[in-house]
PDB file of C-alpha atoms (C1' of nucleotides) in Angstrom:
ATOM      1  CA  MET A 154     328.301 179.785  73.653  1.00 61.00           C
ATOM      2  CA  PRO A 155     326.204 182.470  75.340  1.00 61.00           C
ATOM      3  CA  GLY A 156     325.783 184.226  71.984  1.00 68.00           C
ATOM      4  CA  GLN A 157     324.490 181.036  70.474  1.00 78.00           C
ATOM      5  CA  ARG A 158     322.073 180.593  73.361  1.00 89.00           C
ATOM      6  CA  VAL A 159     320.787 184.081  72.869  1.00 94.00           C
ATOM      7  CA  ASP A 160     320.267 183.420  69.144  1.00 94.00           C
ATOM      8  CA  THR A 161     318.353 180.321  69.937  1.00 94.00           C
ATOM      9  CA  ILE A 162     316.025 182.366  72.088  1.00 95.00           C
ATOM     10  CA  LEU A 163     315.755 185.188  69.625  1.00 96.00           C
ATOM     11  CA  ASP A 164     314.811 182.616  66.921  1.00 94.00           C
ATOM     12  CA  ARG A 165     312.126 181.370  69.082  1.00 94.00           C
ATOM     13  CA  LEU A 166     310.851 184.946  69.603  1.00 95.00           C
ATOM     14  CA  ARG A 167     310.828 185.577  65.858  1.00 94.00           C
ATOM     15  CA  GLY A 168     308.854 182.417  65.494  1.00 92.00           C
ATOM     16  CA  GLU A 169     306.263 183.767  67.770  1.00 91.00           C
ATOM     17  CA  GLY A 170     305.996 186.868  65.712  1.00 91.00           C
ATOM     18  CA  ILE A 171     307.911 188.969  68.228  1.00 95.00           C
ATOM     19  CA  ARG A 172     310.471 191.417  66.827  1.00 97.00           C
ATOM     20  CA  VAL A 173     314.132 191.213  67.625  1.00 97.00           C
ATOM     21  CA  THR A 174     315.175 194.719  68.828  1.00 97.00           C
ATOM     22  CA  THR A 175     318.297 196.134  70.271  1.00 97.00           C
ATOM     23  CA  ALA A 176     316.872 196.244  73.732  1.00 98.00           C
ATOM     24  CA  ARG A 177     315.633 192.739  73.552  1.00 97.00           C
ATOM     25  CA  ARG A 178     318.916 191.378  72.409  1.00 97.00           C
ATOM     26  CA  ALA A 179     320.846 193.293  75.076  1.00 98.00           C
ATOM     27  CA  ILE A 180     318.552 192.124  77.827  1.00 98.00           C
ATOM     28  CA  LEU A 181     318.774 188.460  76.838  1.00 97.00           C
ATOM     29  CA  THR A 182     322.592 188.706  76.398  1.00 97.00           C
ATOM     30  CA  VAL A 183     323.047 190.033  79.952  1.00 98.00           C
ATOM     31  CA  LEU A 184     320.683 187.438  81.364  1.00 97.00           C
ATOM     32  CA  THR A 185     322.542 184.629  79.531  1.00 96.00           C
ATOM     33  CA  GLU A 186     326.005 185.828  80.514  1.00 95.00           C
ATOM     34  CA  HIS A 187     325.030 186.418  84.106  1.00 94.00           C
ATOM     35  CA  ALA A 188     324.582 183.051  85.846  1.00 89.00           C
ATOM     36  CA  GLY A 189     321.861 183.045  88.470  1.00 93.00           C
ATOM     37  CA  PRO A 190     319.395 185.786  89.515  1.00 96.00           C
ATOM     38  CA  ILE A 191     320.104 189.461  88.840  1.00 97.00           C
ATOM     39  CA  SER A 192     318.218 192.601  90.036  1.00 97.00           C
ATOM     40  CA  VAL A 193     316.392 194.883  87.608  1.00 97.00           C
ATOM     41  CA  ASP A 194     318.781 197.584  88.653  1.00 96.00           C
ATOM     42  CA  ASP A 195     321.889 195.651  87.815  1.00 97.00           C
ATOM     43  CA  LEU A 196     320.295 194.252  84.738  1.00 98.00           C
ATOM     44  CA  ALA A 197     319.377 197.736  83.505  1.00 98.00           C
ATOM     45  CA  SER A 198     322.900 198.995  84.164  1.00 97.00           C
ATOM     46  CA  ALA A 199     324.489 196.184  82.279  1.00 97.00           C
ATOM     47  CA  VAL A 200     322.070 196.587  79.446  1.00 98.00           C
ATOM     48  CA  GLN A 201     322.761 200.300  79.230  1.00 97.00           C
ATOM     49  CA  SER A 202     326.544 199.810  79.052  1.00 96.00           C
ATOM     50  CA  ARG A 203     325.894 197.913  75.816  1.00 95.00           C
ATOM     51  CA  ALA A 204     322.904 199.934  74.553  1.00 96.00           C
ATOM     52  CA  PRO A 205     322.907 203.324  76.353  1.00 95.00           C
ATOM     53  CA  ASP A 206     319.450 204.456  75.065  1.00 95.00           C
ATOM     54  CA  VAL A 207     317.508 201.544  76.468  1.00 97.00           C
ATOM     55  CA  HIS A 208     315.134 202.862  79.037  1.00 98.00           C
ATOM     56  CA  ARG A 209     314.229 201.250  82.292  1.00 97.00           C
ATOM     57  CA  ALA A 210     310.615 201.067  81.350  1.00 98.00           C
ATOM     58  CA  THR A 211     311.638 198.958  78.368  1.00 98.00           C
ATOM     59  CA  VAL A 212     313.518 196.594  80.569  1.00 98.00           C
ATOM     60  CA  TYR A 213     310.482 196.114  82.787  1.00 98.00           C
ATOM     61  CA  ARG A 214     308.225 195.618  79.710  1.00 98.00           C
ATOM     62  CA  ASN A 215     310.551 193.081  78.220  1.00 98.00           C
ATOM     63  CA  LEU A 216     311.071 191.066  81.457  1.00 98.00           C
ATOM     64  CA  SER A 217     307.298 190.919  81.795  1.00 97.00           C
ATOM     65  CA  ASP A 218     306.855 189.776  78.138  1.00 96.00           C
ATOM     66  CA  LEU A 219     309.687 187.215  78.424  1.00 97.00           C
ATOM     67  CA  GLU A 220     308.180 185.878  81.593  1.00 96.00           C
ATOM     68  CA  ASP A 221     304.722 185.494  79.929  1.00 95.00           C
ATOM     69  CA  LEU A 222     306.536 183.379  77.329  1.00 95.00           C
ATOM     70  CA  GLY A 223     308.069 181.219  80.053  1.00 95.00           C
ATOM     71  CA  LEU A 224     311.651 182.294  79.198  1.00 96.00           C
ATOM     72  CA  VAL A 225     312.498 184.151  82.390  1.00 97.00           C
ATOM     73  CA  LEU A 226     311.444 183.933  86.035  1.00 97.00           C
ATOM     74  CA  HIS A 227     311.304 186.526  88.807  1.00 97.00           C
ATOM     75  CA  ALA A 228     311.783 185.968  92.501  1.00 97.00           C
ATOM     76  CA  HIS A 229     310.771 188.102  95.431  1.00 97.00           C
ATOM     77  CA  THR A 230     313.555 188.716  97.935  1.00 96.00           C
ATOM     78  CA  GLY A 231     311.714 190.256 100.873  1.00 94.00           C
ATOM     79  CA  HIS A 232     313.059 193.681 101.684  1.00 91.00           C
ATOM     80  CA  GLY A 233     315.426 193.451  98.676  1.00 91.00           C
ATOM     81  CA  PRO A 234     314.733 193.979  94.999  1.00 94.00           C
ATOM     82  CA  VAL A 235     312.991 191.587  92.703  1.00 97.00           C
ATOM     83  CA  MET A 236     315.507 189.266  90.879  1.00 97.00           C
ATOM     84  CA  TYR A 237     315.216 187.917  87.360  1.00 98.00           C
ATOM     85  CA  GLN A 238     316.871 184.984  85.695  1.00 98.00           C
ATOM     86  CA  LEU A 239     316.524 182.724  82.695  1.00 97.00           C
ATOM     87  CA  ALA A 240     313.950 179.950  83.352  1.00 96.00           C
ATOM     88  CA  SER A 241     316.292 177.211  82.166  1.00 93.00           C
ATOM     89  CA  GLY A 242     318.457 176.042  85.033  1.00 88.00           C
ATOM     90  CA  ALA A 243     316.850 178.470  87.465  1.00 94.00           C
ATOM     91  CA  ARG A 244     318.211 178.514  91.038  1.00 95.00           C
ATOM     92  CA  SER A 245     316.605 179.545  94.276  1.00 97.00           C
ATOM     93  CA  GLN A 246     318.180 181.746  96.971  1.00 97.00           C
ATOM     94  CA  LEU A 247     318.920 181.850 100.690  1.00 97.00           C
ATOM     95  CA  ILE A 248     319.299 185.486 101.734  1.00 96.00           C
ATOM     96  CA  CYS A 249     320.743 186.718 105.020  1.00 95.00           C
ATOM     97  CA  GLU A 250     318.458 189.394 106.478  1.00 93.00           C
ATOM     98  CA  SER A 251     321.400 190.832 108.315  1.00 91.00           C
ATOM     99  CA  CYS A 252     324.132 191.296 105.732  1.00 91.00           C
ATOM    100  CA  GLY A 253     322.377 190.522 102.519  1.00 92.00           C
ATOM    101  CA  THR A 254     324.695 187.613 101.581  1.00 93.00           C
ATOM    102  CA  THR A 255     323.000 185.441  99.043  1.00 95.00           C
ATOM    103  CA  ILE A 256     323.507 181.646  98.576  1.00 97.00           C
ATOM    104  CA  GLU A 257     322.167 180.139  95.417  1.00 97.00           C
ATOM    105  CA  VAL A 258     320.699 176.654  95.774  1.00 97.00           C
ATOM    106  CA  GLY A 259     319.041 174.036  93.669  1.00 94.00           C
ATOM    107  CA  PRO A 260     315.420 172.999  94.017  1.00 94.00           C
ATOM    108  CA  GLU A 261     316.277 169.836  95.861  1.00 96.00           C
ATOM    109  CA  LEU A 262     316.536 171.853  99.022  1.00 97.00           C
ATOM    110  CA  PHE A 263     312.794 172.342  98.895  1.00 98.00           C
ATOM    111  CA  SER A 264     311.752 168.732  98.162  1.00 98.00           C
ATOM    112  CA  ALA A 265     310.528 167.867 101.625  1.00 98.00           C
ATOM    113  CA  LEU A 266     308.679 171.169 102.097  1.00 98.00           C
ATOM    114  CA  ALA A 267     307.060 170.731  98.632  1.00 98.00           C
ATOM    115  CA  ARG A 268     305.966 167.214  99.420  1.00 98.00           C
ATOM    116  CA  ARG A 269     304.420 168.182 102.805  1.00 98.00           C
ATOM    117  CA  ALA A 270     302.686 171.166 101.228  1.00 98.00           C
ATOM    118  CA  ARG A 271     301.245 169.051  98.544  1.00 98.00           C
ATOM    119  CA  GLU A 272     300.203 166.133 100.721  1.00 98.00           C
ATOM    120  CA  GLN A 273     298.686 168.310 103.499  1.00 98.00           C
ATOM    121  CA  TYR A 274     297.172 171.216 101.467  1.00 98.00           C
ATOM    122  CA  GLY A 275     297.289 170.240  97.800  1.00 98.00           C
ATOM    123  CA  PHE A 276     299.550 173.281  97.456  1.00 98.00           C
ATOM    124  CA  VAL A 277     302.219 173.168  94.746  1.00 98.00           C
ATOM    125  CA  VAL A 278     305.379 175.062  95.834  1.00 97.00           C
ATOM    126  CA  HIS A 279     307.224 177.283  93.293  1.00 96.00           C
ATOM    127  CA  PRO A 280     310.700 177.373  94.745  1.00 96.00           C
ATOM    128  CA  HIS A 281     312.042 179.868  92.341  1.00 96.00           C
ATOM    129  CA  HIS A 282     309.551 182.609  93.048  1.00 97.00           C
ATOM    130  CA  PHE A 283     310.574 183.524  96.543  1.00 97.00           C
ATOM    131  CA  ALA A 284     313.793 183.697  98.499  1.00 97.00           C
ATOM    132  CA  VAL A 285     314.352 181.887 101.794  1.00 98.00           C
ATOM    133  CA  LEU A 286     315.158 184.505 104.413  1.00 97.00           C
ATOM    134  CA  GLY A 287     317.192 183.942 107.545  1.00 97.00           C
ATOM    135  CA  ARG A 288     320.692 184.403 108.846  1.00 96.00           C
ATOM    136  CA  CYS A 289     324.030 183.323 107.307  1.00 96.00           C
ATOM    137  CA  VAL A 290     326.842 181.550 109.189  1.00 96.00           C
ATOM    138  CA  ARG A 291     328.738 184.771 109.875  1.00 95.00           C
ATOM    139  CA  CYS A 292     325.746 186.679 111.172  1.00 93.00           C
ATOM    140  CA  SER A 293     324.238 183.985 113.347  1.00 88.00           C
TER     141      SER A 293
ATOM    142  CA  MET B 275     291.191 187.501 127.247  1.00 61.00           C
ATOM    143  CA  PRO B 276     292.579 189.528 124.479  1.00 61.00           C
ATOM    144  CA  GLY B 277     292.328 192.654 126.512  1.00 68.00           C
ATOM    145  CA  GLN B 278     294.325 191.047 129.273  1.00 78.00           C
ATOM    146  CA  ARG B 279     297.001 190.075 126.711  1.00 89.00           C
ATOM    147  CA  VAL B 280     297.257 193.559 125.447  1.00 94.00           C
ATOM    148  CA  ASP B 281     297.540 194.978 128.989  1.00 94.00           C
ATOM    149  CA  THR B 282     300.450 192.499 129.591  1.00 94.00           C
ATOM    150  CA  ILE B 283     302.223 193.876 126.528  1.00 95.00           C
ATOM    151  CA  LEU B 284     301.470 197.503 127.513  1.00 95.00           C
ATOM    152  CA  ASP B 285     302.872 196.883 130.984  1.00 94.00           C
ATOM    153  CA  ARG B 286     306.019 195.538 129.407  1.00 93.00           C
ATOM    154  CA  LEU B 287     306.285 198.675 127.139  1.00 94.00           C
ATOM    155  CA  ARG B 288     305.807 200.855 130.193  1.00 94.00           C
ATOM    156  CA  GLY B 289     308.600 198.947 131.861  1.00 91.00           C
ATOM    157  CA  GLU B 290     310.838 199.805 128.962  1.00 91.00           C
ATOM    158  CA  GLY B 291     310.028 203.450 129.367  1.00 90.00           C
ATOM    159  CA  ILE B 292     307.794 203.499 126.295  1.00 95.00           C
ATOM    160  CA  ARG B 293     304.587 205.490 126.588  1.00 97.00           C
ATOM    161  CA  VAL B 294     301.158 203.852 126.185  1.00 97.00           C
ATOM    162  CA  THR B 295     299.166 205.916 123.699  1.00 97.00           C
ATOM    163  CA  THR B 296     295.832 205.566 122.025  1.00 97.00           C
ATOM    164  CA  ALA B 297     297.490 204.557 118.730  1.00 98.00           C
ATOM    165  CA  ARG B 298     299.697 202.003 120.388  1.00 97.00           C
ATOM    166  CA  ARG B 299     296.830 200.498 122.319  1.00 97.00           C
ATOM    167  CA  ALA B 300     294.636 200.225 119.263  1.00 98.00           C
ATOM    168  CA  ILE B 301     297.297 198.715 117.196  1.00 98.00           C
ATOM    169  CA  LEU B 302     298.113 196.056 119.803  1.00 97.00           C
ATOM    170  CA  THR B 303     294.421 195.308 120.331  1.00 97.00           C
ATOM    171  CA  VAL B 304     293.876 194.721 116.652  1.00 98.00           C
ATOM    172  CA  LEU B 305     296.924 192.481 116.428  1.00 97.00           C
ATOM    173  CA  THR B 306     295.850 190.545 119.396  1.00 96.00           C
ATOM    174  CA  GLU B 307     292.273 189.980 118.244  1.00 95.00           C
ATOM    175  CA  HIS B 308     293.226 189.077 114.732  1.00 95.00           C
ATOM    176  CA  ALA B 309     294.822 185.641 114.810  1.00 89.00           C
ATOM    177  CA  GLY B 310     297.568 185.295 112.189  1.00 93.00           C
ATOM    178  CA  PRO B 311     299.193 187.703 109.757  1.00 97.00           C
ATOM    179  CA  ILE B 312     297.441 190.957 108.745  1.00 97.00           C
ATOM    180  CA  SER B 313     298.384 193.534 106.100  1.00 97.00           C
ATOM    181  CA  VAL B 314     299.319 197.122 107.105  1.00 97.00           C
ATOM    182  CA  ASP B 315     296.309 198.247 105.110  1.00 96.00           C
ATOM    183  CA  ASP B 316     293.857 196.026 106.970  1.00 97.00           C
ATOM    184  CA  LEU B 317     295.527 196.794 110.256  1.00 98.00           C
ATOM    185  CA  ALA B 318     295.323 200.544 109.718  1.00 98.00           C
ATOM    186  CA  SER B 319     291.661 200.361 108.748  1.00 97.00           C
ATOM    187  CA  ALA B 320     290.868 198.300 111.807  1.00 97.00           C
ATOM    188  CA  VAL B 321     292.781 200.673 113.971  1.00 98.00           C
ATOM    189  CA  GLN B 322     291.044 203.705 112.431  1.00 97.00           C
ATOM    190  CA  SER B 323     287.587 202.232 113.173  1.00 96.00           C
ATOM    191  CA  ARG B 324     288.619 202.332 116.820  1.00 96.00           C
ATOM    192  CA  ALA B 325     290.664 205.525 116.842  1.00 96.00           C
ATOM    193  CA  PRO B 326     289.887 207.492 113.692  1.00 95.00           C
ATOM    194  CA  ASP B 327     292.732 210.033 114.012  1.00 95.00           C
ATOM    195  CA  VAL B 328     295.473 207.477 114.028  1.00 97.00           C
ATOM    196  CA  HIS B 329     297.568 208.153 110.895  1.00 97.00           C
ATOM    197  CA  ARG B 330     299.126 205.532 108.687  1.00 97.00           C
ATOM    198  CA  ALA B 331     302.630 206.934 109.331  1.00 98.00           C
ATOM    199  CA  THR B 332     301.973 206.207 113.102  1.00 98.00           C
ATOM    200  CA  VAL B 333     300.971 202.668 112.311  1.00 98.00           C
ATOM    201  CA  TYR B 334     304.203 202.195 110.355  1.00 98.00           C
ATOM    202  CA  ARG B 335     306.263 203.792 113.030  1.00 98.00           C
ATOM    203  CA  ASN B 336     304.695 201.613 115.751  1.00 98.00           C
ATOM    204  CA  LEU B 337     305.042 198.409 113.897  1.00 98.00           C
ATOM    205  CA  SER B 338     308.670 199.116 113.362  1.00 97.00           C
ATOM    206  CA  ASP B 339     309.214 199.930 117.055  1.00 96.00           C
ATOM    207  CA  LEU B 340     307.279 196.863 118.194  1.00 97.00           C
ATOM    208  CA  GLU B 341     309.391 194.761 115.802  1.00 96.00           C
ATOM    209  CA  ASP B 342     312.657 196.144 117.261  1.00 95.00           C
ATOM    210  CA  LEU B 343     311.354 195.021 120.703  1.00 95.00           C
ATOM    211  CA  GLY B 344     310.690 191.526 119.374  1.00 95.00           C
ATOM    212  CA  LEU B 345     306.959 191.811 119.956  1.00 96.00           C
ATOM    213  CA  VAL B 346     305.810 191.625 116.362  1.00 97.00           C
ATOM    214  CA  LEU B 347     307.120 190.117 113.154  1.00 97.00           C
ATOM    215  CA  HIS B 348     306.667 191.005 109.527  1.00 97.00           C
ATOM    216  CA  ALA B 349     306.508 188.702 106.494  1.00 97.00           C
ATOM    217  CA  HIS B 350     307.134 189.417 102.827  1.00 97.00           C
ATOM    218  CA  THR B 351     304.548 187.929 100.540  1.00 96.00           C
ATOM    219  CA  GLY B 352     306.006 188.456  97.147  1.00 94.00           C
ATOM    220  CA  HIS B 353     303.753 190.512  94.940  1.00 92.00           C
ATOM    221  CA  GLY B 354     301.379 191.038  97.897  1.00 92.00           C
ATOM    222  CA  PRO B 355     301.628 193.420 100.870  1.00 94.00           C
ATOM    223  CA  VAL B 356     303.882 193.012 103.882  1.00 97.00           C
ATOM    224  CA  MET B 357     302.020 191.160 106.690  1.00 97.00           C
ATOM    225  CA  TYR B 358     302.400 191.727 110.399  1.00 98.00           C
ATOM    226  CA  GLN B 359     301.562 189.470 113.414  1.00 98.00           C
ATOM    227  CA  LEU B 360     302.390 189.113 117.085  1.00 97.00           C
ATOM    228  CA  ALA B 361     305.664 187.249 117.539  1.00 96.00           C
ATOM    229  CA  SER B 362     304.145 184.823 120.060  1.00 93.00           C
ATOM    230  CA  GLY B 363     302.519 181.875 118.199  1.00 88.00           C
ATOM    231  CA  ALA B 364     303.532 183.285 114.805  1.00 94.00           C
ATOM    232  CA  ARG B 365     302.478 181.364 111.741  1.00 95.00           C
ATOM    233  CA  SER B 366     303.874 181.098 108.207  1.00 97.00           C
ATOM    234  CA  GLN B 367     301.937 181.374 104.990  1.00 97.00           C
ATOM    235  CA  LEU B 368     301.513 179.525 101.719  1.00 97.00           C
ATOM    236  CA  ILE B 369     300.181 181.957  99.190  1.00 97.00           C
ATOM    237  CA  CYS B 370     298.668 181.065  95.786  1.00 95.00           C
ATOM    238  CA  GLU B 371     300.266 183.208  93.065  1.00 93.00           C
ATOM    239  CA  SER B 372     297.170 182.767  90.964  1.00 91.00           C
ATOM    240  CA  CYS B 373     294.236 183.618  93.264  1.00 91.00           C
ATOM    241  CA  GLY B 374     295.905 184.921  96.342  1.00 92.00           C
ATOM    242  CA  THR B 375     294.514 182.299  98.642  1.00 94.00           C
ATOM    243  CA  THR B 376     296.469 182.057 101.817  1.00 95.00           C
ATOM    244  CA  ILE B 377     297.022 178.993 104.026  1.00 97.00           C
ATOM    245  CA  GLU B 378     298.482 179.521 107.421  1.00 97.00           C
ATOM    246  CA  VAL B 379     300.953 176.843 108.540  1.00 97.00           C
ATOM    247  CA  GLY B 380     303.109 176.101 111.595  1.00 95.00           C
ATOM    248  CA  PRO B 381     306.906 176.156 111.487  1.00 94.00           C
ATOM    249  CA  GLU B 382     307.025 172.276 111.373  1.00 96.00           C
ATOM    250  CA  LEU B 383     306.418 172.456 107.605  1.00 97.00           C
ATOM    251  CA  PHE B 384     309.911 174.000 107.302  1.00 98.00           C
ATOM    252  CA  SER B 385     311.848 171.556 109.474  1.00 98.00           C
ATOM    253  CA  ALA B 386     313.529 169.574 106.703  1.00 98.00           C
ATOM    254  CA  LEU B 387     314.372 172.676 104.722  1.00 98.00           C
ATOM    255  CA  ALA B 388     315.713 174.363 107.855  1.00 98.00           C
ATOM    256  CA  ARG B 389     317.886 171.407 108.632  1.00 98.00           C
ATOM    257  CA  ARG B 390     319.339 171.101 105.212  1.00 98.00           C
ATOM    258  CA  ALA B 391     320.047 174.740 104.963  1.00 98.00           C
ATOM    259  CA  ARG B 392     321.850 174.690 108.318  1.00 98.00           C
ATOM    260  CA  GLU B 393     323.795 171.490 107.549  1.00 98.00           C
ATOM    261  CA  GLN B 394     324.913 172.484 104.104  1.00 97.00           C
ATOM    262  CA  TYR B 395     325.428 176.248 104.403  1.00 98.00           C
ATOM    263  CA  GLY B 396     325.224 177.080 108.168  1.00 98.00           C
ATOM    264  CA  PHE B 397     322.155 179.193 107.177  1.00 98.00           C
ATOM    265  CA  VAL B 398     319.434 179.636 109.813  1.00 98.00           C
ATOM    266  CA  VAL B 399     316.011 179.874 108.139  1.00 97.00           C
ATOM    267  CA  HIS B 400     313.449 182.307 109.547  1.00 96.00           C
ATOM    268  CA  PRO B 401     310.181 180.677 108.427  1.00 96.00           C
ATOM    269  CA  HIS B 402     308.043 183.590 109.581  1.00 96.00           C
ATOM    270  CA  HIS B 403     309.716 186.272 107.383  1.00 97.00           C
ATOM    271  CA  PHE B 404     308.775 185.075 103.989  1.00 97.00           C
ATOM    272  CA  ALA B 405     305.733 183.477 102.400  1.00 97.00           C
ATOM    273  CA  VAL B 406     305.940 180.272 100.374  1.00 98.00           C
ATOM    274  CA  LEU B 407     304.602 181.031  96.964  1.00 97.00           C
ATOM    275  CA  GLY B 408     302.993 178.460  94.620  1.00 97.00           C
ATOM    276  CA  ARG B 409     299.586 177.326  93.469  1.00 96.00           C
ATOM    277  CA  CYS B 410     296.656 176.178  95.641  1.00 96.00           C
ATOM    278  CA  VAL B 411     294.532 173.086  94.965  1.00 96.00           C
ATOM    279  CA  ARG B 412     291.936 174.885  93.001  1.00 95.00           C
ATOM    280  CA  CYS B 413     294.315 176.729  90.757  1.00 93.00           C
ATOM    281  CA  SER B 414     296.720 173.852  89.909  1.00 88.00           C
TER     282      SER B 414
ATOM    283  C1'  DT C 151     304.315 200.541  54.906  1.00 63.21           C
ATOM    284  C1'  DT C 152     302.529 198.595  58.967  1.00 63.21           C
ATOM    285  C1'  DC C 153     302.071 197.908  63.646  1.00 63.21           C
ATOM    286  C1'  DG C 154     304.859 196.116  67.371  1.00 63.21           C
ATOM    287  C1'  DA C 155     308.306 198.217  70.342  1.00 63.21           C
ATOM    288  C1'  DT C 156     310.416 202.159  72.439  1.00 63.21           C
ATOM    289  C1'  DG C 157     311.608 206.603  74.924  1.00 63.21           C
ATOM    290  C1'  DC C 158     309.886 209.734  77.831  1.00 63.21           C
ATOM    291  C1'  DA C 159     307.188 211.790  81.256  1.00 63.21           C
ATOM    292  C1'  DA C 160     303.684 211.412  84.305  1.00 63.21           C
ATOM    293  C1'  DA C 161     300.926 208.386  87.322  1.00 63.21           C
ATOM    294  C1'  DT C 162     300.730 205.035  90.987  1.00 63.21           C
ATOM    295  C1'  DA C 163     301.526 202.307  95.306  1.00 63.21           C
ATOM    296  C1'  DG C 164     303.886 201.499  99.465  1.00 63.21           C
ATOM    297  C1'  DT C 165     306.680 203.408 102.736  1.00 63.21           C
ATOM    298  C1'  DT C 166     309.632 206.927 105.156  1.00 63.21           C
ATOM    299  C1'  DT C 167     310.899 211.356 106.998  1.00 63.21           C
ATOM    300  C1'  DG C 168     310.950 216.487 108.684  1.00 63.21           C
ATOM    301  C1'  DC C 169     308.726 219.371 111.580  1.00 63.21           C
ATOM    302  C1'  DA C 170     305.454 221.687 114.454  1.00 63.21           C
ATOM    303  C1'  DT C 171     302.097 220.234 117.799  1.00 63.21           C
ATOM    304  C1'  DT C 172     300.083 217.196 121.217  1.00 63.21           C
ATOM    305  C1'  DC C 173     299.859 214.379 125.346  1.00 63.21           C
ATOM    306  C1'  DT C 174     301.842 210.635 128.524  1.00 63.21           C
ATOM    307  C1'  DA C 175     304.392 210.102 132.642  1.00 63.21           C
TER     308       DA C 175
ATOM    309  C1'  DT D 195     306.712 220.448 131.935  1.00 63.21           C
ATOM    310  C1'  DA D 196     310.006 217.534 129.378  1.00 63.21           C
ATOM    311  C1'  DG D 197     310.461 214.975 125.634  1.00 63.21           C
ATOM    312  C1'  DA D 198     308.280 210.853 123.522  1.00 63.21           C
ATOM    313  C1'  DA D 199     304.750 210.256 120.167  1.00 63.21           C
ATOM    314  C1'  DT D 200     301.761 211.963 116.749  1.00 63.21           C
ATOM    315  C1'  DG D 201     299.412 214.115 112.474  1.00 63.21           C
ATOM    316  C1'  DC D 202     300.304 215.969 108.287  1.00 63.21           C
ATOM    317  C1'  DA D 203     302.535 216.837 104.126  1.00 63.21           C
ATOM    318  C1'  DA D 204     306.193 216.126 101.346  1.00 63.21           C
ATOM    319  C1'  DA D 205     309.849 213.028  99.844  1.00 63.21           C
ATOM    320  C1'  DC D 206     311.235 208.590  98.109  1.00 63.21           C
ATOM    321  C1'  DT D 207     311.605 204.064  95.664  1.00 63.21           C
ATOM    322  C1'  DA D 208     310.018 200.709  92.606  1.00 63.21           C
ATOM    323  C1'  DT D 209     307.082 199.968  89.005  1.00 63.21           C
ATOM    324  C1'  DT D 210     303.462 200.924  85.520  1.00 63.21           C
ATOM    325  C1'  DT D 211     301.051 203.382  81.869  1.00 63.21           C
ATOM    326  C1'  DG D 212     299.695 206.862  78.053  1.00 63.21           C
ATOM    327  C1'  DC D 213     301.168 208.591  74.067  1.00 63.21           C
ATOM    328  C1'  DA D 214     303.722 210.214  70.126  1.00 63.21           C
ATOM    329  C1'  DT D 215     307.587 208.443  67.632  1.00 63.21           C
ATOM    330  C1'  DC D 216     310.681 204.875  65.762  1.00 63.21           C
ATOM    331  C1'  DG D 217     312.110 200.921  63.281  1.00 63.21           C
ATOM    332  C1'  DA D 218     311.877 195.540  62.247  1.00 63.21           C
ATOM    333  C1'  DA D 219     309.910 192.638  58.925  1.00 63.21           C
TER     334       DA D 219
END
DNA sequence: TTCGATGCAAATAGTTTGCATTCTA
DNA sequence: TAGAATGCAAACTATTTGCATCGAA
């Protein structure tokens, strides 16, 4: 299944005149197999276990390109590292500032905030681009 | 009025055995006079226009100490710089990912999100520690 | 064979730290 | 005058960029 999904994306890339390389395939495979957001660090490690020669700079460049194409999204997590995930089925995160525990949540959690921001300020919230910081059950 | 407020804070610091220095006074004065969150960069510039010899490292060290005392808060703003503000009367921010426009908002905007996060996950949201990213009226 | 993509190294930005010196209390 | 706080420089982390080389189409 994941392999098929990767191939679908690669076909789309080819259609856009973008070349299918070892690095690109490995990055998309890891993103597809890993449900939810993953840090560049973890992503690069996973990629390098498949294709050892892939350089970090290449990972950054690819993530940036894939994001421009609308295929992946990044999220800022405060003190923590930037997290990437496939755009389809993207999830948001609640992150504990004390222990780092991360809870993945759907966009419905933001519906009221999004509505108020839009009504009061005309501001459209992007729930996938930032983590909600706070304190988890165990730490509070 | 601001001067009085700064003195109140300085008295409290003295009470905790913390010394009142030129740098500390300047940092607190700028934070008090500037309503809402300010970046370290802007804060340092404003501090240096009052006390030119204050080094950036000192600004960072002081902000960290003041935060430990619960007097100031920092917020992560995604791609942008970390913002600091006095803890009393702290505001949250909606930041446009396209043009950088910032809207300051009160904590009431987060009430529904905070309630759902608490009810469903026992997670306590800290609305002041992260900015809400999205797109402003003009950019969307 | 062409030119997009890569590896590598160096540059950059934001922040932290070690240490000798300064200055508050 | 003791030791907290500072200035400075160097270290660090995360990310970006220039450039010569490589390889997908």
